[in-house]
Coordinates of N, CA, C and O and ligand atoms in Angstrom, one line a residue:
X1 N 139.0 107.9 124.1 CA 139.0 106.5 123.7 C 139.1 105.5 124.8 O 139.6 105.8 125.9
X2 N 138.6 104.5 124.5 CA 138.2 102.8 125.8 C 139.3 102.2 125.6 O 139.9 102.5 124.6
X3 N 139.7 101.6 126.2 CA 140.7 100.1 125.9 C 140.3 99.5 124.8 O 141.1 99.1 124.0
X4 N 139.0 99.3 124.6 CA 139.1 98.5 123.7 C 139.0 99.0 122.1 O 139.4 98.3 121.2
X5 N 138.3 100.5 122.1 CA 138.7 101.1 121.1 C 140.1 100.8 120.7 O 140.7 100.1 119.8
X6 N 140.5 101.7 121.7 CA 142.2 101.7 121.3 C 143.2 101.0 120.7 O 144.1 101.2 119.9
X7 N 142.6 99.8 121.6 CA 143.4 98.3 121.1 C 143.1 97.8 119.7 O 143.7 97.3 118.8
X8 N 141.8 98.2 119.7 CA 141.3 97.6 118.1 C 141.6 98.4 116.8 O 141.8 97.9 115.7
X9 N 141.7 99.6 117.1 CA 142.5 100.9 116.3 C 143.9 100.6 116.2 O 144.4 100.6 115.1
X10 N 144.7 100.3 117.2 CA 145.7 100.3 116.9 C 146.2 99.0 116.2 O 147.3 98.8 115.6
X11 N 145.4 98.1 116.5 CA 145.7 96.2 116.0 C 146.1 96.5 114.4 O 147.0 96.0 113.8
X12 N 145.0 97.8 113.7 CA 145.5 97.7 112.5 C 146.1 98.8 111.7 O 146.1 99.1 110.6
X13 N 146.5 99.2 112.7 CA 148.0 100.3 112.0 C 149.2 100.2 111.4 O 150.3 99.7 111.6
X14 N 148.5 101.2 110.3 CA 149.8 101.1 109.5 C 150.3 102.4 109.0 O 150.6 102.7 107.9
X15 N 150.4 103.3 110.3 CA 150.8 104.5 110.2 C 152.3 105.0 109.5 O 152.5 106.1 109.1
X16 N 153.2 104.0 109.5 CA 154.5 103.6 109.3 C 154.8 102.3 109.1 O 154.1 101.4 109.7
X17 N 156.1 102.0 108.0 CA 156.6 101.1 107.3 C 156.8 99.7 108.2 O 156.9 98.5 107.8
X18 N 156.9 100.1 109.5 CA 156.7 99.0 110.5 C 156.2 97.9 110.0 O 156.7 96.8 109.6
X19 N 154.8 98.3 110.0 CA 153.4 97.5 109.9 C 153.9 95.9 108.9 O 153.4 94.8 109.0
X20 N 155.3 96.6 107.9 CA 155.0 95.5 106.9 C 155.7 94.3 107.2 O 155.3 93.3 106.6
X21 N 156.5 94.1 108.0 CA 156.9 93.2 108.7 C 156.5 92.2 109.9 O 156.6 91.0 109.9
X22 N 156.2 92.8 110.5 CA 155.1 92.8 112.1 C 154.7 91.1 111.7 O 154.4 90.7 110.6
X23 N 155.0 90.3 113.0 CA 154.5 89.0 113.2 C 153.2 89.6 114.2 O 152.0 89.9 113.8
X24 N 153.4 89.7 114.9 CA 152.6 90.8 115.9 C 152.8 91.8 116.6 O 153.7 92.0 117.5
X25 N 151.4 93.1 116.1 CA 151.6 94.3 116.9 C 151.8 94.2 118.3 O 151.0 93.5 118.9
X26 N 152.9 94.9 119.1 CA 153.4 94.7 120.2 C 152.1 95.9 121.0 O 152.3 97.0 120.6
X27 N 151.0 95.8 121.9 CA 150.5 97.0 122.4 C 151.0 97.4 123.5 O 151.6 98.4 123.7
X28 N 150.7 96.2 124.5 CA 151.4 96.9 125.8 C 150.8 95.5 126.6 O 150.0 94.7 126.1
X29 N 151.2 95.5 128.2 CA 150.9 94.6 128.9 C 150.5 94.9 130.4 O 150.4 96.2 130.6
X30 N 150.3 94.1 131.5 CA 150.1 94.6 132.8 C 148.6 94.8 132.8 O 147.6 94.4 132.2
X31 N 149.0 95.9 134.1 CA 147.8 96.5 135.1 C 147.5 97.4 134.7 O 148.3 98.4 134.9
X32 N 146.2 97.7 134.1 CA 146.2 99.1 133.5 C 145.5 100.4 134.5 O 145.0 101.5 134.1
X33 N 145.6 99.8 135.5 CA 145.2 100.6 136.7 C 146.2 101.1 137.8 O 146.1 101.7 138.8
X34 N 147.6 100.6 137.0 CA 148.8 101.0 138.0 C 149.1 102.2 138.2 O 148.5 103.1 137.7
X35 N 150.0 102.4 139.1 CA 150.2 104.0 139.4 C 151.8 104.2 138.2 O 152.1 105.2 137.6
X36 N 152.4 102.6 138.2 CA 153.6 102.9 137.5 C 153.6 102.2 136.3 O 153.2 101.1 136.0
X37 N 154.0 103.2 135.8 CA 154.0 102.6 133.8 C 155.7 102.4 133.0 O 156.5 103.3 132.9
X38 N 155.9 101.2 132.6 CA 157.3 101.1 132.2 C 157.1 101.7 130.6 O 156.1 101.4 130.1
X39 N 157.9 102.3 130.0 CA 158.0 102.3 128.9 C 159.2 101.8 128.3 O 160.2 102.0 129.0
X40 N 159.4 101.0 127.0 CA 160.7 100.8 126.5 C 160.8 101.1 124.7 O 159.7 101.4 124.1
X41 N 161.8 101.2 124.1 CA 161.7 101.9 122.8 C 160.9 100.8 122.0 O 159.8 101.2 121.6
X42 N 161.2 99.6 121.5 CA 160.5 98.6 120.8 C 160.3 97.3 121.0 O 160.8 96.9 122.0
X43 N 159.5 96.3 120.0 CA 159.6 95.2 120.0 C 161.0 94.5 119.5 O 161.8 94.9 118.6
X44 N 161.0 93.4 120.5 CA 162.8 92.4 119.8 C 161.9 91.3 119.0 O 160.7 91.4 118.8
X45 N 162.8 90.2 118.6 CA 162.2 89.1 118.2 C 161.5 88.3 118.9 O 160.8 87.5 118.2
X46 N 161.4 88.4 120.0 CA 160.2 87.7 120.8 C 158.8 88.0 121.2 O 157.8 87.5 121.6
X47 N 159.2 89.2 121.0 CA 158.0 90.2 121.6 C 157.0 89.9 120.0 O 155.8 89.8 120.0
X48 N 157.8 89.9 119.0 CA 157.4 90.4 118.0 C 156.3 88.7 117.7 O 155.1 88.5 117.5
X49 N 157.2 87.8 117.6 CA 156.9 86.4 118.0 C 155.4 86.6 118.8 O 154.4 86.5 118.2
X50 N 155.6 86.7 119.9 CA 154.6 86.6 121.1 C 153.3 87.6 121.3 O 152.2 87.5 121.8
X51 N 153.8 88.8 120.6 CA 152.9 90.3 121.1 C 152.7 90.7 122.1 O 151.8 91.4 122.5
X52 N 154.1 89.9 123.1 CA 153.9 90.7 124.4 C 155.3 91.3 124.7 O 156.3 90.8 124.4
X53 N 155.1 92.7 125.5 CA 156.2 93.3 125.3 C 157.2 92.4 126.5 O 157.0 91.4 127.2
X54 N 158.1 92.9 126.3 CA 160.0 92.6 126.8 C 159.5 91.2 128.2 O 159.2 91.0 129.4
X55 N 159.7 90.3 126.0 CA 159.4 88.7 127.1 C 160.1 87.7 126.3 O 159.6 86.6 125.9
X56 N 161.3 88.1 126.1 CA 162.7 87.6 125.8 C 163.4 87.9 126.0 O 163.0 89.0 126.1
X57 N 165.2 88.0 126.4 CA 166.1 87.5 127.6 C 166.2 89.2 128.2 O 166.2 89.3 129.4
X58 N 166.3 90.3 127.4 CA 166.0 91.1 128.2 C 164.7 91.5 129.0 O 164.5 92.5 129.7
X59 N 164.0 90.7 128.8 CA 162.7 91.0 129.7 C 162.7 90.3 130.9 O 162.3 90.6 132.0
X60 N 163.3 89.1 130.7 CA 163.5 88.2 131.9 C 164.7 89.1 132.9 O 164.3 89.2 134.1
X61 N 165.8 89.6 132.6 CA 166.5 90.4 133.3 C 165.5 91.2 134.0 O 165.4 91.0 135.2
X62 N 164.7 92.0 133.4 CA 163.9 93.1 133.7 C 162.8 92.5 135.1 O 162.4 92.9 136.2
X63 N 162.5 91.3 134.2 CA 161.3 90.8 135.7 C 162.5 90.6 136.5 O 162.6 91.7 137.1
X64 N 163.4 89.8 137.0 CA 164.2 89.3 137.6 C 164.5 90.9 138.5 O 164.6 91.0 139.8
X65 N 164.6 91.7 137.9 CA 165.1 92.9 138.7 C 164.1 93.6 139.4 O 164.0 93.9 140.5
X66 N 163.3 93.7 138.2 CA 162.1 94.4 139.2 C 161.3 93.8 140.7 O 160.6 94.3 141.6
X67 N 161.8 92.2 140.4 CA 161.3 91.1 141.3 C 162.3 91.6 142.4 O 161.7 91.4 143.4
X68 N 163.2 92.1 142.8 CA 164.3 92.6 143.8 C 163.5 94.0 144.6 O 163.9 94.6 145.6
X69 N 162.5 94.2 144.1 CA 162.0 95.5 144.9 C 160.3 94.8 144.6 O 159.5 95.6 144.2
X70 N 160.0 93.8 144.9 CA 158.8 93.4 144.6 C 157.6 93.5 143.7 O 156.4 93.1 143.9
X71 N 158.1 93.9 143.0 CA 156.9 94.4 141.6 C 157.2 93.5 140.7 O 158.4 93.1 140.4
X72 N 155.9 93.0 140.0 CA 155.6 92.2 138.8 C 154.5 92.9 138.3 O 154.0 94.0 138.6
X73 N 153.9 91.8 137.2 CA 153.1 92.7 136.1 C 151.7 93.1 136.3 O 151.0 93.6 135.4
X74 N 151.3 92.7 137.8 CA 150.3 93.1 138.2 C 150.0 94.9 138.8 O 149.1 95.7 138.8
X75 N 151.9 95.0 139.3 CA 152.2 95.7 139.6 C 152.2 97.4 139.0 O 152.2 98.5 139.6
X76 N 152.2 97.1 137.0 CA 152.8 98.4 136.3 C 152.1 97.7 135.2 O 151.8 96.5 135.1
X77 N 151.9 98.7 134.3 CA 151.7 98.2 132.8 C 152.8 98.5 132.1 O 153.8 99.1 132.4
X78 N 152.5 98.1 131.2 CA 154.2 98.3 130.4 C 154.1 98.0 128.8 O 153.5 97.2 128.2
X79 N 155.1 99.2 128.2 CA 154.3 99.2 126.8 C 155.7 100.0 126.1 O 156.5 100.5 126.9
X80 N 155.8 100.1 125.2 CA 156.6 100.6 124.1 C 156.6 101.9 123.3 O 155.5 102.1 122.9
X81 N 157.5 102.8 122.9 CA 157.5 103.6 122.1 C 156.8 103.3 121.0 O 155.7 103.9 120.9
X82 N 157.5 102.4 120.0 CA 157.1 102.0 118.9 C 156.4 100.7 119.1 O 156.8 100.1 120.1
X83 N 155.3 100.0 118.2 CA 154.7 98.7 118.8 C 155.0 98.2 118.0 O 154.8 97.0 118.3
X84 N 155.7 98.1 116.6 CA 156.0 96.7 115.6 C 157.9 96.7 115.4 O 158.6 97.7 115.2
X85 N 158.2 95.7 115.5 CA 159.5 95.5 115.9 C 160.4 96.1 114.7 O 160.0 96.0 113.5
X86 N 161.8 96.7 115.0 CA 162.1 97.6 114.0 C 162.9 96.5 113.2 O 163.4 95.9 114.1
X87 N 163.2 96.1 112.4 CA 164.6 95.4 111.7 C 165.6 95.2 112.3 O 166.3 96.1 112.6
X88 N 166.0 93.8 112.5 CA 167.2 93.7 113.2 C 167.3 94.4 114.7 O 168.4 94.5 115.2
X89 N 166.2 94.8 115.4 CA 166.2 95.3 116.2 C 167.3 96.7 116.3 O 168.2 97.0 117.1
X90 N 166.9 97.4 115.4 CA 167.5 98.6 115.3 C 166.7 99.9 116.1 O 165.5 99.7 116.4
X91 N 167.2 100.8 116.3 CA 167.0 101.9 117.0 C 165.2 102.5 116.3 O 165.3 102.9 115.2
X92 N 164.2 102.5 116.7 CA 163.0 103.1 116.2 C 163.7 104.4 115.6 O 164.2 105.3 116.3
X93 N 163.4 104.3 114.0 CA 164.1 106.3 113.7 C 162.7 107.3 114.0 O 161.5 106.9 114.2
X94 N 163.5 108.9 113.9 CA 162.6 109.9 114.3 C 160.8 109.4 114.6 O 159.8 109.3 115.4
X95 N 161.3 109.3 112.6 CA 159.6 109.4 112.0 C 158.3 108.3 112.3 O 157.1 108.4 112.3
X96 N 159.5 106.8 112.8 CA 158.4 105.8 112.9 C 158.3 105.8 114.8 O 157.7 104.9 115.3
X97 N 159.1 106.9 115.6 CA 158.3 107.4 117.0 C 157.0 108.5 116.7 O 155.9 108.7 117.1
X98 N 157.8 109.2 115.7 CA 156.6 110.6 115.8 C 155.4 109.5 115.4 O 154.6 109.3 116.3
X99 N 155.3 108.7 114.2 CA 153.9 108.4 113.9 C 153.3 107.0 115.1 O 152.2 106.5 115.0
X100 N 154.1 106.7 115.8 CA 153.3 105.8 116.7 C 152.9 106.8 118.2 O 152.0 106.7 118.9
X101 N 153.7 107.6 118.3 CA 153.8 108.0 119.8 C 152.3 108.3 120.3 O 152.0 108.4 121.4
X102 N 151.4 108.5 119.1 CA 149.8 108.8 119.6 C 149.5 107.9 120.2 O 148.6 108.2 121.0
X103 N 149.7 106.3 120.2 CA 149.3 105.0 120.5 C 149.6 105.1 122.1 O 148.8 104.7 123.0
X104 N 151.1 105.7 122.5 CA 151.5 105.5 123.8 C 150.7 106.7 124.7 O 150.5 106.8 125.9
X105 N 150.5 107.6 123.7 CA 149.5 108.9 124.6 C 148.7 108.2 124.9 O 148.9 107.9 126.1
X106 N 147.6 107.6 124.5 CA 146.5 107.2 124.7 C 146.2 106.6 125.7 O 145.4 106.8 126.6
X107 N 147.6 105.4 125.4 CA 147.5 104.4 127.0 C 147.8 105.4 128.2 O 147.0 105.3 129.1
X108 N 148.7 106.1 128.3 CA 149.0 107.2 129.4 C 147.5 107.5 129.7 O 146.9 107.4 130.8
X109 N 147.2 107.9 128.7 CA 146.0 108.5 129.2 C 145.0 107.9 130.1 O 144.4 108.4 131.1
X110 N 144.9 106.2 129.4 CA 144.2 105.6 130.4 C 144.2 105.2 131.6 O 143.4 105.2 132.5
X111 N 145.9 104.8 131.6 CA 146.5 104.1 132.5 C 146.5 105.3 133.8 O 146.5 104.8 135.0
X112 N 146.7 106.6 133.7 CA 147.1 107.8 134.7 C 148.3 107.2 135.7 O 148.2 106.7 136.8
X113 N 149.1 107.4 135.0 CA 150.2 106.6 136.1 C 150.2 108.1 136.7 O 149.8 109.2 136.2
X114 N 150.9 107.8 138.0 CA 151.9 109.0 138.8 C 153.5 108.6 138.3 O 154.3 109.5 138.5
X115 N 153.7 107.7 137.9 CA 155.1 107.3 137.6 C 155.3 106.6 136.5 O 154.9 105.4 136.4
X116 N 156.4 107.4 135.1 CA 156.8 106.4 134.3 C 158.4 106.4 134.6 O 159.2 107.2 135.0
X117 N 158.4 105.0 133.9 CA 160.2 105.1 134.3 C 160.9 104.6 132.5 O 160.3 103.7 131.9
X118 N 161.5 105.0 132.2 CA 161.7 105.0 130.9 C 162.8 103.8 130.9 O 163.7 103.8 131.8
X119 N 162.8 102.9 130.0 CA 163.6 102.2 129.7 C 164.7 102.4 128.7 O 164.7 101.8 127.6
X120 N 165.6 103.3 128.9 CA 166.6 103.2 128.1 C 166.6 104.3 127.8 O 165.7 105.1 128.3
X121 N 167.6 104.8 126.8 CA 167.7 106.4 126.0 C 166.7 106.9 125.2 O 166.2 107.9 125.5
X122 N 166.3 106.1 124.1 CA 164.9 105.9 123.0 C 164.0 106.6 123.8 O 163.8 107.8 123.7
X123 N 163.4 105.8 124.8 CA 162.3 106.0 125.6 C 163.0 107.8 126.6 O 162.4 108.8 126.4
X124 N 163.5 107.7 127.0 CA 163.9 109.0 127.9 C 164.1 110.4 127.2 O 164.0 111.5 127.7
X125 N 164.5 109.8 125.5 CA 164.7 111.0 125.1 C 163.2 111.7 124.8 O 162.8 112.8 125.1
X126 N 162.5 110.7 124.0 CA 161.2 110.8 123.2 C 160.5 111.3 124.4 O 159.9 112.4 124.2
X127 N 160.2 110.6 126.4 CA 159.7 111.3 126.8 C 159.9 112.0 128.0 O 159.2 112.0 128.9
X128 N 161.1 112.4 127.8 CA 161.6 113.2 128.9 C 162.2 114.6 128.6 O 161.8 115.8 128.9
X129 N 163.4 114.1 127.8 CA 164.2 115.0 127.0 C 164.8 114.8 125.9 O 165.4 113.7 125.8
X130 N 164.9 115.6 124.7 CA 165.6 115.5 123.6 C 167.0 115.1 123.6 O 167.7 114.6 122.6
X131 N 167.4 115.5 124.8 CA 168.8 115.8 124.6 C 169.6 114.7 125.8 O 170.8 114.3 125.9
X132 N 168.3 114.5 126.5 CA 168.6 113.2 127.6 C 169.8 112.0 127.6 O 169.8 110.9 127.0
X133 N 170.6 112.3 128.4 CA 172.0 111.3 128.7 C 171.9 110.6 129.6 O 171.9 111.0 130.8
X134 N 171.7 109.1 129.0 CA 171.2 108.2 130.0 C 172.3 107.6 130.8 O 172.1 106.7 131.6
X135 N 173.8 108.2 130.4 CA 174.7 107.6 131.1 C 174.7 108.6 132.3 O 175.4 108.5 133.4
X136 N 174.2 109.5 132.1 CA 175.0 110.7 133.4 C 173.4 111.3 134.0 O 173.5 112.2 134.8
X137 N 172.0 110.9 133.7 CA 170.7 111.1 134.1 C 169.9 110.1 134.6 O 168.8 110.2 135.3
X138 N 170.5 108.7 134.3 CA 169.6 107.8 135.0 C 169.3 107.6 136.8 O 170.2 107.4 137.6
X139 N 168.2 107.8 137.0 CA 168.0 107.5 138.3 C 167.5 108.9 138.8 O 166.9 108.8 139.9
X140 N 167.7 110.0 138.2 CA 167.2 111.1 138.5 C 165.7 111.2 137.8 O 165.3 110.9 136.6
X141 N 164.9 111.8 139.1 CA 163.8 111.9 138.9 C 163.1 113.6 138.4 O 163.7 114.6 138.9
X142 N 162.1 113.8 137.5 CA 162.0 115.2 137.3 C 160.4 115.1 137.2 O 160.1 113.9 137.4
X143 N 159.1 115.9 136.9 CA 157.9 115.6 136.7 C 157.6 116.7 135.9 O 158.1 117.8 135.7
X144 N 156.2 115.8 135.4 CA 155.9 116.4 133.7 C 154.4 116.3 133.7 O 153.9 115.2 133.7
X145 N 153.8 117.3 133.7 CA 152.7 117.1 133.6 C 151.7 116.4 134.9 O 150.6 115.9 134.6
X146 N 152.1 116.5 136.3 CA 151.9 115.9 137.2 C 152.0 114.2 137.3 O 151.3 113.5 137.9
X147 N 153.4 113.8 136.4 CA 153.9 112.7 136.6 C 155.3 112.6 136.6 O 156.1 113.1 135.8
X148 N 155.6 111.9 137.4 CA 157.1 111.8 137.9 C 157.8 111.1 136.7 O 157.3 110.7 135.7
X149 N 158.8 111.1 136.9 CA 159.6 110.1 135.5 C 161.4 110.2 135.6 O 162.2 111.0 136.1
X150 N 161.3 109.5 135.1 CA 162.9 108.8 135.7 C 163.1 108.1 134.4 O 162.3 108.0 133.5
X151 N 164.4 107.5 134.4 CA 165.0 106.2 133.4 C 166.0 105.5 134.3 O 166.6 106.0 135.2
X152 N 166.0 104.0 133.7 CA 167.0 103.3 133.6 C 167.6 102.7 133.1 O 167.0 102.9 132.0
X153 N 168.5 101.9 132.7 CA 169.4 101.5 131.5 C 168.5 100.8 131.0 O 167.7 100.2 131.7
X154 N 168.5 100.6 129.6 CA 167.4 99.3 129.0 C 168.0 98.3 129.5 O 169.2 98.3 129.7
X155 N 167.2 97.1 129.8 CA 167.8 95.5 130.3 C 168.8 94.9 129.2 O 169.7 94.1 129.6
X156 N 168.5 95.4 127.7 CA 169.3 94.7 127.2 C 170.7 95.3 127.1 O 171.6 94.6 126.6
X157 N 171.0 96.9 127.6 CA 172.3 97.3 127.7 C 173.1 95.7 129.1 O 174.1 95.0 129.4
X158 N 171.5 96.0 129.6 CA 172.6 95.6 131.0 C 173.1 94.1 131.0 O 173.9 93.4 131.7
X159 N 172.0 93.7 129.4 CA 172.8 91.9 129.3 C 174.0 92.0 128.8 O 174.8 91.1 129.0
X160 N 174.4 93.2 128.1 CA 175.3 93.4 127.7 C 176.6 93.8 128.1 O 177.6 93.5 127.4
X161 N 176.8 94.7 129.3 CA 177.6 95.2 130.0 C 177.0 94.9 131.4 O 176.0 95.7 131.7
X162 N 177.3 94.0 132.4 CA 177.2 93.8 133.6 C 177.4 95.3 134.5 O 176.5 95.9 135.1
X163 N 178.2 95.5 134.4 CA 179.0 96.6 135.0 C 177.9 97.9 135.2 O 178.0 98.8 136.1
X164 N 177.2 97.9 134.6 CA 176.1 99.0 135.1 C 174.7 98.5 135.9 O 173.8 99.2 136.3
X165 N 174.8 97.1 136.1 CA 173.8 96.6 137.7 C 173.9 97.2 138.8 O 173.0 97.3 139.6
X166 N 174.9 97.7 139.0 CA 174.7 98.4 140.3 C 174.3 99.4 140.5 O 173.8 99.8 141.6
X167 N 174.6 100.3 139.2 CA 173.5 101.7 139.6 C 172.5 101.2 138.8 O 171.6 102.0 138.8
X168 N 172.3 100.5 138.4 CA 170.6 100.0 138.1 C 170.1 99.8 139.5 O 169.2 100.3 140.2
X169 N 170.6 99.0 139.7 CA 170.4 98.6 141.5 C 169.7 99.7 142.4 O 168.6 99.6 143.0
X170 N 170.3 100.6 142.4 CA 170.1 101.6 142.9 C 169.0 102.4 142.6 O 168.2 102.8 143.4
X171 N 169.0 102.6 141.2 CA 167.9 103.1 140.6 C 166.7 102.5 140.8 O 165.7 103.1 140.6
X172 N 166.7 101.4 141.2 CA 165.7 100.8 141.1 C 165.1 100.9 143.0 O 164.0 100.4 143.2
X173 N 165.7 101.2 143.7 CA 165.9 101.3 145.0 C 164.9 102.6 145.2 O 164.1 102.8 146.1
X174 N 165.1 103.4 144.1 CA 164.9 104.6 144.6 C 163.1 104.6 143.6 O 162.1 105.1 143.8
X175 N 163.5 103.9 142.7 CA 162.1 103.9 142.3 C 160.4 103.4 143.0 O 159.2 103.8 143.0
X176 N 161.3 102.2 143.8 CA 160.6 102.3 144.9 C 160.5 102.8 146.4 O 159.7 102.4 147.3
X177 N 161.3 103.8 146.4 CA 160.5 105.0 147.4 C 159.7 105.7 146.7 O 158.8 106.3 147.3
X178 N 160.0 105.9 145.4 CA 158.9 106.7 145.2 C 157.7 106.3 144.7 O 156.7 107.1 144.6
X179 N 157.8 105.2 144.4 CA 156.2 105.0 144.9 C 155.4 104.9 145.8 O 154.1 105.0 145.9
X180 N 156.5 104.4 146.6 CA 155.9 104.6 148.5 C 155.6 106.0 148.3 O 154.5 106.0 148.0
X181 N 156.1 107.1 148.3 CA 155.7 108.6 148.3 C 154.4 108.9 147.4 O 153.5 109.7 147.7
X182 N 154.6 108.2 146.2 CA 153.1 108.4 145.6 C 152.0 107.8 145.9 O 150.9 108.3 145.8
X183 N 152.2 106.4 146.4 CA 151.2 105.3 147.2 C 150.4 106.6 148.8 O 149.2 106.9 148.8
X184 N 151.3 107.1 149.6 CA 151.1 107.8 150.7 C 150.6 109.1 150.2 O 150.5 109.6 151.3
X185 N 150.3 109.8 149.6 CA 150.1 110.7 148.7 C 147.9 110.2 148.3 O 146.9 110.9 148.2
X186 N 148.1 108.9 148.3 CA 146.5 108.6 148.0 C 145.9 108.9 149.4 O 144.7 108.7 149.6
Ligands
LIG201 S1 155.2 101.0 114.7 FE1 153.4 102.1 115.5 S2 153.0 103.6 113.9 FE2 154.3 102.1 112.9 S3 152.8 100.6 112.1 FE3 153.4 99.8 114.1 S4 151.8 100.6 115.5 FE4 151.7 101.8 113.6

């Protein structure tokens, strides 16, 4: 499938109960030629508002941070587990990742990153590990499929608890060596 297939297939899905709420399907945003792909678990109320992913106060954290090691959205594409915002901004359950997650294959597919970095537990468990502990695994890197992948705390833990910026900090330090290593690698 094209980009533009994809996008137009997915504009009207309603694979799951999501769908019935949805101000707008959230797809994804960025550079779809990047090497690095952010993933995060869902739409909040802004995203959902806007249809663009994490572009309310946790997203602004997120640009703000990623702006500390020089990358912006030209930089990564960036896209979601689930694309229609869950209620209350609740946790995406099992069933409504299993039935979206073909939407985030696809973009993978297009996008060929060498690097995703998972936003949060949601995202690390769905694609990293089942059993993935984001308090005692973040920052560690493992590869899958000839792509690298890592997590870091979702931005909105970190509006929430300051106290974990600094190994974000870090994490984020190390994310960009390794794209210098994947960058030198071309
Ligand atoms: S959350 Fe995903 S699977 Fe569910 S309706 Fe939205 S796009 Fe479709």
């Amino acid at each position: 499938m094209e980009w533009k297939e994809l996008e137009e297939a997915c504009a009207k899905c309603d694979r799951c109960s999501l769908c019935q709420r949805r101000t707008h399907l959230v797809f994804g945003d960025g550079n779809r030629q990047a090497k690095l792909m952010l993933v995060g678990e869902g739409p909040g109320e802004q995203e959902d508002l806007q249809g663009i992913p994490f572009v309310g106060p946790a997203g602004k954290l997120l640009d703000q941070m990623l702006a500390i090691i020089d990358l912006d959205r030209k930089d990564y594409y960036i896209a979601n587990i689930v694309k229609c915002r869950p209620p209350q901004n609740r946790d995406p359950l099992a069933a409504e990742q299993e039935a979206c997650i073909g939407w985030l294959r696809e973009q993978v597919k297009l996008v060929r990153p060498k690097i995703i970095l998972c936003l949060g537990r949601i995202a690390a468990q769905r694609l990293i590990d089942p059993s993935y502990r984001i308090t005692r695994e973040h920052g560690q890197w493992v590869q899958k499929g000839g792509i690298w992948m890592s997590a870091i705390y979702h931005p909105s833990a970190l509006l929430r608890d300051e106290s974990k910026r600094p190994e974000t900090f870090d994490d984020l330090l190390s994310l960009r060596d390794k794209l210098r290593e994947v960058q030198q690698e071309n």
